[in-house]
mmCIF file of C-alpha atoms and ligand atoms in Angstrom:
data_model
loop_
_atom_site.group_PDB
_atom_site.id
_atom_site.type_symbol
_atom_site.label_atom_id
_atom_site.label_comp_id
_atom_site.label_asym_id
_atom_site.label_seq_id
_atom_site.Cartn_x
_atom_site.Cartn_y
_atom_site.Cartn_z
ATOM 1 C CA MET A 27 -40.278 -2.065 -4.704
ATOM 2 C CA ALA A 28 -39.909 -4.566 -1.872
ATOM 3 C CA LYS A 29 -43.294 -6.276 -1.293
ATOM 4 C CA GLN A 30 -44.538 -6.583 2.273
ATOM 5 C CA ASP A 31 -46.746 -9.573 3.082
ATOM 6 C CA THR A 32 -47.847 -8.481 6.516
ATOM 7 C CA PHE A 33 -48.856 -4.998 7.557
ATOM 8 C CA PRO A 34 -45.788 -2.997 8.597
ATOM 9 C CA VAL A 35 -46.477 -1.796 12.133
ATOM 10 C CA LEU A 36 -44.046 1.035 12.961
ATOM 11 C CA GLU A 37 -43.073 2.097 16.455
ATOM 12 C CA THR A 38 -41.607 5.395 17.650
ATOM 13 C CA GLU A 39 -40.905 6.784 21.088
ATOM 14 C CA ARG A 40 -44.519 7.807 21.772
ATOM 15 C CA LEU A 41 -46.470 6.222 18.914
ATOM 16 C CA VAL A 42 -47.540 2.975 17.319
ATOM 17 C CA LEU A 43 -48.436 3.240 13.635
ATOM 18 C CA ARG A 44 -50.728 0.355 12.779
ATOM 19 C CA ALA A 45 -53.335 -0.653 10.198
ATOM 20 C CA LEU A 46 -56.723 1.015 10.481
ATOM 21 C CA ARG A 47 -59.543 -1.272 11.592
ATOM 22 C CA LEU A 48 -63.255 -0.934 10.909
ATOM 23 C CA SER A 49 -63.688 -0.329 14.636
ATOM 24 C CA ASP A 50 -61.645 2.917 14.214
ATOM 25 C CA ALA A 51 -64.366 4.398 11.975
ATOM 26 C CA PRO A 52 -66.162 6.377 14.744
ATOM 27 C CA ASP A 53 -62.845 7.927 15.901
ATOM 28 C CA VAL A 54 -61.851 8.718 12.319
ATOM 29 C CA GLN A 55 -65.252 10.325 11.742
ATOM 30 C CA ARG A 56 -64.985 12.415 14.906
ATOM 31 C CA LEU A 57 -61.470 13.681 14.144
ATOM 32 C CA VAL A 58 -61.550 14.044 10.390
ATOM 33 C CA GLY A 59 -65.085 15.390 10.541
ATOM 34 C CA ALA A 60 -63.729 18.614 12.068
ATOM 35 C CA ARG A 61 -63.919 21.493 9.609
ATOM 36 C CA GLU A 62 -60.333 22.532 10.499
ATOM 37 C CA VAL A 63 -59.006 19.190 9.245
ATOM 38 C CA ALA A 64 -61.123 19.092 6.078
ATOM 39 C CA ALA A 65 -60.275 22.722 5.235
ATOM 40 C CA THR A 66 -56.627 22.099 4.318
ATOM 41 C CA THR A 67 -56.971 18.680 2.691
ATOM 42 C CA LEU A 68 -57.898 17.895 -0.872
ATOM 43 C CA THR A 69 -59.709 14.594 -0.641
ATOM 44 C CA ILE A 70 -61.576 14.660 2.673
ATOM 45 C CA PRO A 71 -65.290 15.347 2.127
ATOM 46 C CA HIS A 72 -67.093 17.610 4.586
ATOM 47 C CA PRO A 73 -69.348 16.739 6.325
ATOM 48 C CA TYR A 74 -67.848 13.315 6.889
ATOM 49 C CA THR A 75 -69.889 10.313 8.059
ATOM 50 C CA THR A 76 -68.938 7.087 9.861
ATOM 51 C CA SER A 77 -70.001 5.065 6.819
ATOM 52 C CA MET A 78 -67.544 7.077 4.680
ATOM 53 C CA ALA A 79 -64.836 6.162 7.181
ATOM 54 C CA GLU A 80 -65.846 2.479 7.023
ATOM 55 C CA GLU A 81 -65.788 2.458 3.246
ATOM 56 C CA TRP A 82 -62.389 4.155 3.175
ATOM 57 C CA ILE A 83 -60.869 1.817 5.791
ATOM 58 C CA GLY A 84 -62.405 -1.145 3.937
ATOM 59 C CA SER A 85 -60.451 -0.231 0.793
ATOM 60 C CA HIS A 86 -57.037 -0.318 2.474
ATOM 61 C CA ASP A 87 -56.199 -4.055 2.356
ATOM 62 C CA GLU A 88 -56.811 -4.306 -1.359
ATOM 63 C CA ARG A 89 -54.880 -1.118 -2.149
ATOM 64 C CA ARG A 90 -51.968 -2.307 -0.012
ATOM 65 C CA GLU A 91 -51.946 -5.757 -1.632
ATOM 66 C CA ARG A 92 -51.873 -4.114 -5.062
ATOM 67 C CA GLY A 93 -48.932 -1.967 -3.947
ATOM 68 C CA GLU A 94 -50.930 1.236 -4.521
ATOM 69 C CA ALA A 95 -51.057 2.756 -1.063
ATOM 70 C CA LEU A 96 -50.344 2.267 2.619
ATOM 71 C CA HIS A 97 -52.249 3.949 5.441
ATOM 72 C CA TRP A 98 -51.320 3.904 9.102
ATOM 73 C CA ALA A 99 -53.411 4.862 12.102
ATOM 74 C CA ILE A 100 -51.257 7.110 14.294
ATOM 75 C CA THR A 101 -51.942 5.821 17.803
ATOM 76 C CA ARG A 102 -50.516 6.866 21.155
ATOM 77 C CA LYS A 103 -48.513 4.148 22.894
ATOM 78 C CA GLN A 104 -49.513 5.224 26.368
ATOM 79 C CA ASP A 105 -53.299 4.794 25.946
ATOM 80 C CA GLY A 106 -53.920 3.527 22.404
ATOM 81 C CA ALA A 107 -55.765 6.734 21.413
ATOM 82 C CA LEU A 108 -56.142 7.290 17.675
ATOM 83 C CA LEU A 109 -54.489 10.641 16.957
ATOM 84 C CA GLY A 110 -54.573 10.787 13.157
ATOM 85 C CA VAL A 111 -53.650 9.019 9.954
ATOM 86 C CA ILE A 112 -50.576 9.022 7.757
ATOM 87 C CA GLY A 113 -50.281 7.445 4.340
ATOM 88 C CA LEU A 114 -48.177 6.827 1.275
ATOM 89 C CA GLU A 115 -49.592 6.738 -2.241
ATOM 90 C CA LEU A 116 -47.171 4.626 -4.250
ATOM 91 C CA THR A 117 -46.110 4.783 -7.888
ATOM 92 C CA ASP A 118 -44.147 1.582 -8.297
ATOM 93 C CA LYS A 119 -43.016 2.302 -11.843
ATOM 94 C CA HIS A 120 -41.065 5.340 -10.672
ATOM 95 C CA ARG A 121 -40.222 4.083 -7.160
ATOM 96 C CA ARG A 122 -41.952 7.156 -5.822
ATOM 97 C CA GLY A 123 -44.296 7.817 -2.930
ATOM 98 C CA GLU A 124 -46.515 10.706 -1.952
ATOM 99 C CA LEU A 125 -46.831 11.369 1.738
ATOM 100 C CA GLY A 126 -50.129 12.589 3.216
ATOM 101 C CA TYR A 127 -51.311 13.030 6.799
ATOM 102 C CA TRP A 128 -53.776 14.560 9.206
ATOM 103 C CA VAL A 129 -53.893 14.795 12.991
ATOM 104 C CA GLY A 130 -57.043 15.432 15.057
ATOM 105 C CA VAL A 131 -57.366 18.992 16.374
ATOM 106 C CA PRO A 132 -57.035 18.029 20.101
ATOM 107 C CA TYR A 133 -53.614 16.563 19.295
ATOM 108 C CA TRP A 134 -52.131 19.375 17.234
ATOM 109 C CA ARG A 135 -48.776 20.987 18.048
ATOM 110 C CA GLN A 136 -47.416 18.158 20.151
ATOM 111 C CA GLY A 137 -44.969 16.877 17.561
ATOM 112 C CA TYR A 138 -47.065 13.811 16.714
ATOM 113 C CA CYS A 139 -47.209 14.372 12.954
ATOM 114 C CA THR A 140 -43.466 14.954 12.683
ATOM 115 C CA GLU A 141 -42.723 11.866 14.801
ATOM 116 C CA ALA A 142 -45.039 9.663 12.725
ATOM 117 C CA ALA A 143 -43.810 11.081 9.421
ATOM 118 C CA ARG A 144 -40.147 10.459 10.298
ATOM 119 C CA ALA A 145 -40.943 6.772 10.825
ATOM 120 C CA VAL A 146 -42.851 6.549 7.552
ATOM 121 C CA VAL A 147 -40.058 8.285 5.625
ATOM 122 C CA ARG A 148 -37.552 5.804 7.083
ATOM 123 C CA TYR A 149 -39.805 2.899 6.102
ATOM 124 C CA ALA A 150 -40.244 4.333 2.584
ATOM 125 C CA PHE A 151 -36.518 4.620 1.934
ATOM 126 C CA GLU A 152 -35.147 1.671 3.921
ATOM 127 C CA THR A 153 -37.803 -0.994 3.437
ATOM 128 C CA LEU A 154 -39.742 -0.008 0.330
ATOM 129 C CA GLU A 155 -36.520 1.268 -1.225
ATOM 130 C CA LEU A 156 -38.231 4.243 -2.822
ATOM 131 C CA ALA A 157 -36.074 6.706 -4.735
ATOM 132 C CA ARG A 158 -38.176 9.789 -4.081
ATOM 133 C CA LEU A 159 -40.882 11.096 -1.784
ATOM 134 C CA VAL A 160 -43.142 14.013 -2.546
ATOM 135 C CA ALA A 161 -45.734 15.897 -0.531
ATOM 136 C CA VAL A 162 -47.954 18.865 -1.288
ATOM 137 C CA HIS A 163 -49.794 21.349 0.870
ATOM 138 C CA PHE A 164 -52.232 24.200 0.303
ATOM 139 C CA ALA A 165 -50.575 27.625 0.331
ATOM 140 C CA GLY A 166 -51.050 29.028 3.817
ATOM 141 C CA ASN A 167 -50.968 25.653 5.586
ATOM 142 C CA GLU A 168 -47.941 26.602 7.667
ATOM 143 C CA ALA A 169 -48.165 23.552 9.919
ATOM 144 C CA SER A 170 -47.907 21.114 7.044
ATOM 145 C CA GLY A 171 -45.080 23.048 5.359
ATOM 146 C CA ARG A 172 -43.212 23.006 8.649
ATOM 147 C CA VAL A 173 -43.625 19.225 8.957
ATOM 148 C CA MET A 174 -42.235 18.783 5.422
ATOM 149 C CA ARG A 175 -39.215 20.968 6.123
ATOM 150 C CA LYS A 176 -38.569 19.151 9.425
ATOM 151 C CA LEU A 177 -38.441 15.920 7.405
ATOM 152 C CA GLY A 178 -35.663 17.461 5.299
ATOM 153 C CA MET A 179 -37.858 17.950 2.237
ATOM 154 C CA THR A 180 -37.078 20.699 -0.265
ATOM 155 C CA GLN A 181 -39.674 23.029 -1.703
ATOM 156 C CA GLU A 182 -39.576 22.336 -5.435
ATOM 157 C CA GLY A 183 -42.279 24.602 -6.743
ATOM 158 C CA VAL A 184 -45.759 26.030 -6.542
ATOM 159 C CA LEU A 185 -48.632 24.909 -8.745
ATOM 160 C CA ARG A 186 -50.557 28.141 -9.021
ATOM 161 C CA LYS A 187 -54.337 28.000 -8.428
ATOM 162 C CA HIS A 188 -54.056 24.269 -8.993
ATOM 163 C CA VAL A 189 -57.088 23.106 -7.002
ATOM 164 C CA LEU A 190 -60.599 24.239 -6.334
ATOM 165 C CA LYS A 191 -61.554 23.928 -2.678
ATOM 166 C CA TRP A 192 -64.905 25.095 -1.366
ATOM 167 C CA GLY A 193 -65.266 27.489 -4.310
ATOM 168 C CA GLN A 194 -61.762 29.001 -4.027
ATOM 169 C CA ARG A 195 -58.784 28.371 -6.290
ATOM 170 C CA ILE A 196 -55.738 27.463 -4.210
ATOM 171 C CA ASP A 197 -51.986 27.266 -4.883
ATOM 172 C CA LEU A 198 -50.331 23.904 -4.088
ATOM 173 C CA VAL A 199 -46.839 24.018 -2.621
ATOM 174 C CA CYS A 200 -44.785 20.971 -3.697
ATOM 175 C CA TYR A 201 -41.975 19.380 -1.703
ATOM 176 C CA GLY A 202 -39.623 16.524 -2.567
ATOM 177 C CA LEU A 203 -36.978 14.393 -0.893
ATOM 178 C CA LEU A 204 -34.532 12.087 -2.680
ATOM 179 C CA ARG A 205 -33.185 8.962 -1.052
ATOM 180 C CA GLU A 206 -29.607 10.215 -1.335
ATOM 181 C CA GLU A 207 -30.516 13.452 0.458
ATOM 182 C CA TRP A 208 -32.277 11.767 3.338
ATOM 183 C CA GLN A 209 -30.337 12.192 6.553
ATOM 184 C CA GLY A 210 -31.929 9.237 8.405
HETATM 185 C C1 COA B 20 -50.549 19.538 9.413
HETATM 186 C C2 COA B 20 -50.807 18.733 10.696
HETATM 187 C C3 COA B 20 -50.908 17.255 10.338
HETATM 188 C C4 COA B 20 -49.639 18.963 11.670
HETATM 189 O O1 COA B 20 -49.808 18.092 12.769
HETATM 190 P P1 COA B 20 -49.121 18.333 14.186
HETATM 191 O O2 COA B 20 -49.081 17.009 14.865
HETATM 192 O O3 COA B 20 -49.775 19.468 14.868
HETATM 193 O O4 COA B 20 -47.646 18.750 13.734
HETATM 194 P P2 COA B 20 -46.359 18.820 14.693
HETATM 195 O O5 COA B 20 -46.813 18.992 16.105
HETATM 196 O O6 COA B 20 -45.477 17.684 14.345
HETATM 197 O O7 COA B 20 -45.747 20.206 14.250
HETATM 198 C C5 COA B 20 -44.781 20.337 13.253
HETATM 199 C C6 COA B 20 -44.298 21.769 13.232
HETATM 200 O O8 COA B 20 -45.333 22.628 12.755
HETATM 201 C C7 COA B 20 -45.561 23.669 13.667
HETATM 202 N N1 COA B 20 -46.979 23.977 13.644
HETATM 203 C C8 COA B 20 -47.990 23.189 14.038
HETATM 204 N N2 COA B 20 -49.161 23.817 13.836
HETATM 205 C C9 COA B 20 -48.854 25.045 13.317
HETATM 206 C C10 COA B 20 -49.622 26.137 12.879
HETATM 207 N N3 COA B 20 -50.958 26.115 12.949
HETATM 208 N N4 COA B 20 -48.977 27.224 12.376
HETATM 209 C C11 COA B 20 -47.626 27.236 12.284
HETATM 210 N N5 COA B 20 -46.841 26.200 12.669
HETATM 211 C C12 COA B 20 -47.453 25.128 13.187
HETATM 212 C C13 COA B 20 -45.125 23.106 15.000
HETATM 213 O O9 COA B 20 -44.830 24.140 15.895
HETATM 214 C C14 COA B 20 -43.909 22.294 14.610
HETATM 215 O O10 COA B 20 -42.790 23.104 14.397
HETATM 216 P P3 COA B 20 -41.650 23.269 15.545
HETATM 217 O O11 COA B 20 -41.195 21.888 15.880
HETATM 218 O O12 COA B 20 -40.630 24.097 14.870
HETATM 219 O O13 COA B 20 -42.328 23.926 16.692
HETATM 220 C C15 COA B 20 -52.113 19.179 11.391
HETATM 221 O O14 COA B 20 -52.072 20.577 11.587
HETATM 222 C C16 COA B 20 -53.364 18.820 10.581
HETATM 223 O O15 COA B 20 -53.834 17.698 10.637
HETATM 224 N N6 COA B 20 -53.931 19.792 9.853
HETATM 225 C C17 COA B 20 -55.150 19.555 9.084
HETATM 226 C C18 COA B 20 -54.976 18.531 7.980
HETATM 227 C C19 COA B 20 -53.814 18.882 7.068
HETATM 228 O O16 COA B 20 -53.593 20.043 6.739
HETATM 229 N N7 COA B 20 -53.071 17.849 6.649
HETATM 230 C C20 COA B 20 -51.949 18.058 5.762
HETATM 231 C C21 COA B 20 -52.400 18.228 4.369
HETATM 232 S S1 COA B 20 -51.021 18.655 3.317
#
């Protein structure tokens, strides 16, 4: 996969997707600390502290340099506000990436996730030259499923009762998108 030496800042009509900085930790804590955001994600602990955010942000440079993962802060062009985070977990051997994202509750339903994700999908296929993108969501997370379909992803299957979240077994809905299917 094409190696990037500097962090790939991505720009869309309303957003700038940039690297997370340690100074973002309080905003990340405030937004990701909301129960509504933790409830439909697999890896976000709840409650969530600022030091967890710092540790997580602190791991990004090394993971990016190793070609393992890329994380972007989704920020609003107009005022620089941090709206959420979007990321790609990369499997170089198979030229594959897994897309993940969250947006803070005050910013839901304004098209921000879809706008950010479109830019990341473009970057994944055009610059990283990935062959395939996947994404998964908890059954019942209509918003995330809608984002995946708006990206042109196809539902490929359901992993039944695949994860344990807060004491409940949950189905994971799996989506995929191949480079040759991507409409730009
Ligand atoms: C999933 C999430 C990132 C969507 O962010 P968002 O910025 O609100 O998404 P968008 O505004 O781009 O909306 C995309 C589509 O989903 C729809 N949508 C948004 N929230 C919805 C909801 N609660 N129920 C049904 N549809 C919803 C929007 O209407 C839009 O569809 P449309 O263009 O046809 O109207 C956000 O809800 C979130 O962070 N949830 C908690 C964390 C999470 O679940 N992350 C994903 C893990 S797989």
